Short mmCIF file of C-alpha atoms and ligand atoms in Angstrom, two decimals:
data_model
loop_
_atom_site.label_atom_id
_atom_site.label_comp_id
_atom_site.label_asym_id
_atom_site.label_seq_id
_atom_site.Cartn_x
_atom_site.Cartn_y
_atom_site.Cartn_z
CA UNK A 26 107.80 170.11 78.56
CA UNK A 27 105.21 170.59 81.32
CA UNK A 28 103.46 167.44 79.83
CA UNK A 29 106.57 165.46 80.05
CA UNK A 30 107.38 166.54 83.52
CA UNK A 31 103.79 165.48 84.62
CA UNK A 32 104.18 162.13 83.09
CA UNK A 33 107.53 161.63 84.72
CA UNK A 34 105.99 162.50 88.14
CA UNK A 35 103.09 160.27 87.66
CA UNK A 36 105.39 157.51 86.64
CA UNK A 37 107.57 158.11 89.63
CA UNK A 38 104.68 158.25 92.00
CA UNK A 39 103.28 155.09 90.41
CA UNK A 40 106.56 153.48 91.03
CA UNK A 41 106.62 154.59 94.64
CA UNK A 42 103.18 153.31 95.14
CA UNK A 43 104.01 150.08 93.52
CA UNK A 44 107.07 149.45 95.72
CA UNK A 45 105.37 150.41 98.87
CA UNK A 46 102.57 148.02 97.96
CA UNK A 47 105.07 145.35 97.24
CA UNK A 48 106.62 145.92 100.53
CA UNK A 49 103.49 145.39 102.34
CA UNK A 50 102.30 142.53 100.03
CA UNK A 51 99.89 140.90 100.51
CA UNK A 52 97.53 143.56 101.86
CA UNK A 53 94.31 141.95 100.33
CA UNK A 54 93.10 138.63 99.33
CA UNK A 55 95.12 136.59 96.71
CA UNK A 56 93.38 134.61 94.06
CA UNK A 57 94.64 131.43 92.84
CA UNK A 58 93.10 130.51 89.39
CA UNK A 59 92.58 126.84 88.95
CA UNK A 60 92.02 126.20 85.26
CA UNK A 61 89.74 123.24 85.89
CA UNK A 62 86.51 122.45 87.41
CA UNK A 63 85.88 122.69 91.35
CA UNK A 64 86.26 119.34 93.19
CA UNK A 65 88.84 117.78 90.85
CA UNK A 66 92.49 117.08 91.35
CA UNK A 67 94.04 120.29 90.57
CA UNK A 68 91.46 122.18 92.67
CA UNK A 69 92.24 119.72 95.45
CA UNK A 70 95.85 120.74 95.34
CA UNK A 71 95.09 124.45 95.15
CA UNK A 72 92.86 124.27 98.17
CA UNK A 73 95.28 122.43 100.39
CA UNK A 74 97.85 124.85 99.09
CA UNK A 75 95.71 127.85 99.75
CA UNK A 76 95.21 126.79 103.35
CA UNK A 77 99.03 126.30 103.92
CA UNK A 78 99.86 129.70 102.23
CA UNK A 79 97.18 131.44 104.18
CA UNK A 80 99.20 130.63 107.38
CA UNK A 81 102.32 131.82 105.70
CA UNK A 82 100.79 135.07 104.88
CA UNK A 83 99.36 135.98 108.36
CA UNK A 84 95.83 134.78 107.62
CA UNK A 85 95.35 136.88 104.41
CA UNK A 86 92.60 135.07 102.33
CA UNK A 87 93.67 132.82 99.56
CA UNK A 88 90.78 132.29 97.11
CA UNK A 89 90.33 129.59 94.59
CA UNK A 90 89.11 130.82 91.37
CA UNK A 91 87.90 127.92 89.06
CA UNK A 92 88.17 129.33 85.48
CA UNK A 93 87.71 125.93 83.85
CA UNK A 94 87.51 124.89 80.11
CA UNK A 95 89.52 124.06 77.04
CA UNK A 96 92.02 121.93 78.79
CA UNK A 97 93.18 124.64 81.07
CA UNK A 98 93.85 127.32 78.37
CA UNK A 99 91.11 129.59 79.18
CA UNK A 100 92.24 129.92 83.01
CA UNK A 101 95.86 130.26 82.14
CA UNK A 102 95.12 132.93 79.62
CA UNK A 103 93.24 134.73 82.21
CA UNK A 104 96.20 134.89 84.44
CA UNK A 105 98.62 135.66 81.66
CA UNK A 106 96.49 138.87 80.94
CA UNK A 107 95.86 139.66 84.67
CA UNK A 108 97.45 142.72 86.49
CA UNK A 109 100.95 141.65 87.35
CA UNK A 110 100.72 142.61 91.03
CA UNK A 111 100.74 139.20 92.73
CA UNK A 112 97.22 139.07 93.61
CA UNK A 113 96.13 136.68 90.78
CA UNK A 114 98.26 133.47 90.49
CA UNK A 115 97.87 130.35 88.52
CA UNK A 116 98.08 126.79 89.55
CA UNK A 117 98.35 124.52 86.61
CA UNK A 118 99.89 121.12 86.04
CA UNK A 119 101.71 119.23 83.24
CA UNK A 120 99.22 120.99 80.73
CA UNK A 121 101.77 123.81 80.75
CA UNK A 122 104.06 121.59 78.83
CA UNK A 123 101.68 119.57 76.82
CA UNK A 124 99.47 122.55 75.55
CA UNK A 125 102.16 123.85 73.31
CA UNK A 126 102.15 120.33 71.50
CA UNK A 127 98.55 119.55 71.63
CA UNK A 128 96.76 123.00 71.23
CA UNK A 129 97.18 124.93 68.04
CA UNK A 130 97.01 128.75 68.48
CA UNK A 131 97.60 128.58 72.09
CA UNK A 132 96.23 132.24 73.29
CA UNK A 133 99.65 132.72 75.38
CA UNK A 134 103.24 131.67 75.63
CA UNK A 135 104.04 129.31 78.24
CA UNK A 136 107.74 130.39 78.39
CA UNK A 137 107.34 134.27 78.24
CA UNK A 138 103.97 135.17 79.55
CA UNK A 139 104.43 134.04 83.22
CA UNK A 140 106.74 134.34 86.11
CA UNK A 141 107.57 130.80 87.55
CA UNK A 142 107.33 130.43 91.21
CA UNK A 143 108.04 126.75 91.95
CA UNK A 144 106.89 123.23 91.31
CA UNK A 145 104.51 122.10 94.05
CA UNK A 146 104.26 118.16 93.77
CA UNK A 147 104.29 115.18 91.56
CA UNK A 148 101.19 113.05 91.24
CA UNK A 149 100.67 109.69 89.53
CA UNK A 150 97.72 108.75 87.61
CA UNK A 151 95.40 105.82 87.59
CA UNK A 152 93.50 104.12 84.83
CA UNK A 153 89.82 103.66 86.02
CA UNK A 154 86.59 102.41 84.49
CA UNK A 155 82.93 102.59 85.34
CA UNK A 156 81.88 100.48 88.29
CA UNK A 157 79.89 97.97 86.06
CA UNK A 158 82.98 97.13 83.92
CA UNK A 159 83.10 93.35 83.84
CA UNK A 160 86.86 93.18 83.42
CA UNK A 161 88.65 92.40 86.84
CA UNK A 162 92.19 93.10 85.73
CA UNK A 163 94.28 94.85 83.06
CA UNK A 164 94.45 91.82 80.69
CA UNK A 165 90.61 91.51 80.78
CA UNK A 166 90.21 95.12 80.21
CA UNK A 167 92.30 94.86 77.11
CA UNK A 168 90.10 91.95 75.97
CA UNK A 169 87.05 94.12 76.60
CA UNK A 170 88.66 97.11 74.64
CA UNK A 171 89.23 94.91 71.50
CA UNK A 172 85.73 93.41 71.73
CA UNK A 173 84.07 96.83 71.93
CA UNK A 174 85.96 98.69 69.37
CA UNK A 175 84.26 101.70 68.11
CA UNK A 176 81.88 101.80 71.19
CA UNK A 177 84.20 103.02 73.95
CA UNK A 178 83.88 106.49 75.61
CA UNK A 179 86.93 107.93 77.30
CA UNK A 180 86.52 111.00 79.55
CA UNK A 181 89.14 113.82 79.53
CA UNK A 182 89.29 117.32 80.92
CA UNK A 183 89.77 118.93 77.47
CA UNK A 184 92.56 119.07 74.93
CA UNK A 185 95.96 119.54 76.48
CA UNK A 186 94.87 118.15 79.80
CA UNK A 187 96.60 115.45 81.88
CA UNK A 188 93.68 113.08 81.33
CA UNK A 189 93.63 113.87 77.61
CA UNK A 190 97.55 113.30 77.36
CA UNK A 191 97.24 109.99 79.37
CA UNK A 192 94.28 108.82 77.33
CA UNK A 193 95.90 109.54 73.91
CA UNK A 194 99.05 107.71 75.01
CA UNK A 195 96.97 104.77 76.19
CA UNK A 196 95.06 104.55 73.06
CA UNK A 197 98.20 104.96 70.96
CA UNK A 198 99.93 102.09 72.85
CA UNK A 199 96.94 99.80 72.46
CA UNK A 200 96.36 100.90 68.89
CA UNK A 201 92.83 101.47 69.68
CA UNK A 202 90.44 104.34 68.84
CA UNK A 203 88.11 105.56 71.67
CA UNK A 204 85.52 108.39 71.68
CA UNK A 205 86.79 111.29 73.64
CA UNK A 206 84.30 112.77 75.83
CA UNK A 207 85.68 116.25 77.17
CA UNK A 208 84.67 117.85 80.52
CA UNK A 209 85.75 121.13 82.24
CA UNK A 210 87.72 118.97 84.68
CA UNK A 211 87.75 115.34 85.90
CA UNK A 212 85.43 116.10 88.68
CA UNK A 213 82.54 116.01 86.40
CA UNK A 214 84.11 113.44 84.29
CA UNK A 215 84.64 110.96 87.37
CA UNK A 216 80.88 111.62 88.29
CA UNK A 217 79.80 110.49 84.92
CA UNK A 218 82.18 107.53 85.10
CA UNK A 219 80.46 106.63 88.44
CA UNK A 220 77.23 106.88 86.76
CA UNK A 221 78.16 104.75 83.78
CA UNK A 222 77.70 107.48 81.28
CA UNK A 223 81.46 106.97 80.22
CA UNK A 224 83.51 103.81 80.21
CA UNK A 225 87.10 104.78 81.15
CA UNK A 226 89.24 107.68 82.51
CA UNK A 227 92.79 108.12 83.26
CA UNK A 228 93.17 110.59 86.24
CA UNK A 229 95.29 111.82 89.00
CA UNK A 230 95.36 109.90 92.28
CA UNK A 231 94.39 113.09 94.04
CA UNK A 232 91.03 112.50 92.52
CA UNK A 233 90.81 108.79 92.21
CA UNK A 234 92.23 107.35 95.46
CA UNK A 235 88.94 107.79 97.48
CA UNK A 236 86.76 106.54 94.66
CA UNK A 237 88.91 103.51 94.25
CA UNK A 238 88.91 102.90 97.99
CA UNK A 239 85.15 103.19 98.18
CA UNK A 240 84.68 101.00 95.27
CA UNK A 241 82.92 103.43 93.33
CA UNK A 242 85.07 102.91 90.16
CA UNK A 243 87.43 100.03 89.00
CA UNK A 244 91.10 100.60 88.85
CA UNK A 245 93.50 98.82 86.59
CA UNK A 246 96.85 100.39 86.75
CA UNK A 247 99.13 103.28 87.81
CA UNK A 248 101.06 105.20 85.36
CA UNK A 249 104.29 105.63 87.26
CA UNK A 250 107.48 103.60 86.72
CA UNK A 251 107.13 102.11 90.21
CA UNK A 252 104.04 100.80 92.11
CA UNK A 253 102.68 103.19 94.65
CA UNK A 254 102.56 102.80 98.42
CA UNK A 255 99.28 104.42 99.22
CA UNK A 256 97.18 101.35 100.80
CA UNK A 257 94.38 101.74 98.39
CA UNK A 258 96.68 101.74 95.44
CA UNK A 259 99.41 99.41 96.35
CA UNK A 260 98.14 96.48 94.59
CA UNK A 261 97.75 98.00 91.17
CA UNK A 262 100.44 97.05 88.55
CA UNK A 263 102.26 99.68 86.68
CA UNK A 264 101.21 100.09 83.00
CA UNK A 265 104.55 98.66 82.15
CA UNK A 266 103.94 95.57 84.29
CA UNK A 267 100.62 95.34 82.78
CA UNK A 268 102.38 95.17 79.44
CA UNK A 269 102.21 98.60 78.06
CA UNK A 270 105.98 99.08 77.15
CA UNK A 271 107.45 102.47 78.00
CA UNK A 272 104.34 103.87 79.45
CA UNK A 273 105.21 106.39 82.09
CA UNK A 274 103.26 109.64 83.08
CA UNK A 275 103.75 111.64 86.18
CA UNK A 276 101.62 114.84 86.72
CA UNK A 277 103.32 117.89 88.36
CA UNK A 278 101.81 121.05 89.43
CA UNK A 279 103.48 124.53 89.34
CA UNK A 280 102.61 127.91 90.77
CA UNK A 281 102.82 130.96 88.38
CA UNK A 282 102.34 134.74 88.21
CA UNK A 283 101.73 137.06 85.18
CA UNK A 284 104.84 138.21 83.55
CA UNK A 285 106.07 141.54 85.02
CA UNK A 286 105.23 140.82 88.69
CA UNK A 287 107.56 142.74 90.70
CA UNK A 288 110.63 140.82 91.70
CA UNK A 289 110.19 141.46 95.48
CA UNK A 290 106.51 140.22 95.31
CA UNK A 291 107.80 136.98 93.50
CA UNK A 292 110.44 136.50 96.15
CA UNK A 293 107.73 136.83 98.96
CA UNK A 294 105.37 134.21 97.19
CA UNK A 295 108.26 131.68 96.49
CA UNK A 296 109.37 132.00 100.19
CA UNK A 297 105.73 131.41 101.46
CA UNK A 298 105.38 128.74 99.03
CA UNK A 299 108.54 126.85 100.09
CA UNK A 300 107.48 127.23 103.75
CA UNK A 301 103.90 126.13 102.96
CA UNK A 302 105.32 122.99 101.27
CA UNK A 303 107.09 122.07 104.49
CA UNK A 304 103.80 122.44 106.50
CA UNK A 305 103.26 118.94 107.98
CA UNK A 306 99.47 119.23 107.45
CA UNK A 307 99.82 120.00 103.81
CA UNK A 308 102.26 117.22 103.39
CA UNK A 309 99.92 114.67 105.14
CA UNK A 310 96.94 115.59 103.10
CA UNK A 311 98.83 115.29 99.73
CA UNK A 312 100.55 112.00 100.74
CA UNK A 313 97.25 110.65 101.71
CA UNK A 314 96.22 111.09 98.03
CA UNK A 315 99.38 109.73 96.44
CA UNK A 316 100.98 113.04 95.72
CA UNK A 317 104.65 113.68 96.68
CA UNK A 318 105.15 117.40 97.67
CA UNK A 319 108.44 118.66 95.92
CA UNK A 320 111.57 118.91 97.93
CA UNK A 321 114.10 119.04 95.14
CA UNK A 322 115.55 122.14 93.43
CA UNK A 323 112.27 122.69 91.11
CA UNK A 324 111.02 124.76 94.10
CA UNK A 325 113.24 127.56 92.84
CA UNK A 326 111.65 129.68 90.21
CA UNK A 327 114.65 129.17 87.79
CA UNK A 328 114.60 125.51 88.10
CA UNK A 329 110.83 125.50 87.87
CA UNK A 330 111.31 127.35 84.44
CA UNK A 331 114.10 125.07 83.25
CA UNK A 332 111.94 121.95 84.20
CA UNK A 333 108.99 123.18 82.22
CA UNK A 334 111.12 123.74 79.16
CA UNK A 335 112.69 120.33 79.45
CA UNK A 336 109.01 118.85 79.99
CA UNK A 337 107.76 120.75 76.67
CA UNK A 338 110.97 119.36 75.00
CA UNK A 339 110.20 115.87 76.21
CA UNK A 340 106.43 115.71 75.40
CA UNK A 341 106.22 117.63 72.14
CA UNK A 342 107.89 114.83 70.01
CA UNK A 343 106.07 112.10 71.97
CA UNK A 344 102.83 113.75 71.16
CA UNK A 345 103.64 114.22 67.54
CA UNK A 346 105.06 110.78 67.13
CA UNK A 347 102.05 109.28 68.64
CA UNK A 348 100.09 111.24 65.92
CA UNK A 349 98.03 112.89 68.66
CA UNK A 350 98.54 116.42 67.69
CA UNK A 351 95.03 118.03 68.20
CA UNK A 352 93.56 120.72 66.20
N1 LIG B 8 92.83 115.94 86.16
C1 LIG B 8 92.42 116.80 85.04
C2 LIG B 8 93.07 116.63 83.97
O1 LIG B 8 92.82 115.66 83.46
C3 LIG B 8 92.32 118.23 85.54
C4 LIG B 8 91.53 118.64 86.73
O2 LIG B 8 90.20 118.43 86.74
O3 LIG B 8 91.93 118.90 87.61
O4 LIG B 8 93.99 117.38 83.59
#
């Protein structure tokens, strides 16, 4: 009996401490896990967002923790298992909806191991090549791909990543078979593309715009349904205009917390997130890289969750129909 009373008292005081902590949240630095390498597109969004969130949280530090590898499943698993106290968050992209279709034995459940905090932005992708690529347009690139069958290296950020998905759909549409070269993110992949160690890469405009502008890589198409308005990208055809029927991929990023994070902490983060996404500086930085900051209902946690479920339902059959289910 005494033991039970002691447990009850301990539980009560733990709850009291937790709710006091929740009321004061945040009282210490918050870490945003980026499941890809530093310097890449997801990292870029996270660092811009961290700065905007810091202003909302009265200057509390927001640290970006790059836990890269395995197409984002290592970093995502770290957050799924982290203490649910609001001090460890995850910023991940479309991989949250493609990993269930592309990765067998995923070490977490996208639908039930996370709290959803809101979609942050939508980002187009571009198909780019090493700077020494002779092809000057998409048709010439297609001819080069046919002529170099069996010799082409295509970079990606691991199984389940956006570049992996885009590359697989591209190969499937062209009925071509390229050698995948996985990296811990597309920052190291684009560095190798610039150096000519790999031939092709499909990557978000948040990573490629500056490289295209600086003529460090060659660009052939955008993956969105419409052409982009960003000056460096506006002359690129869409994949569909270039003749790849039905090809459309847009990457989105969302913020997550471990399942079980107190509701009032989640509300505070979502409120700060929505305010951060209205920060003109954040919007300007994102727009300059071709990203569109979310203004629709997906900024609400319940809508974010619905959207991810719909994306899983959308991508899984496409991935399977394309025969690209990975082991
Ligand atoms: N763009 C990468 C991808 O292909 C991820 C990254 O490095 O941020 O998913």
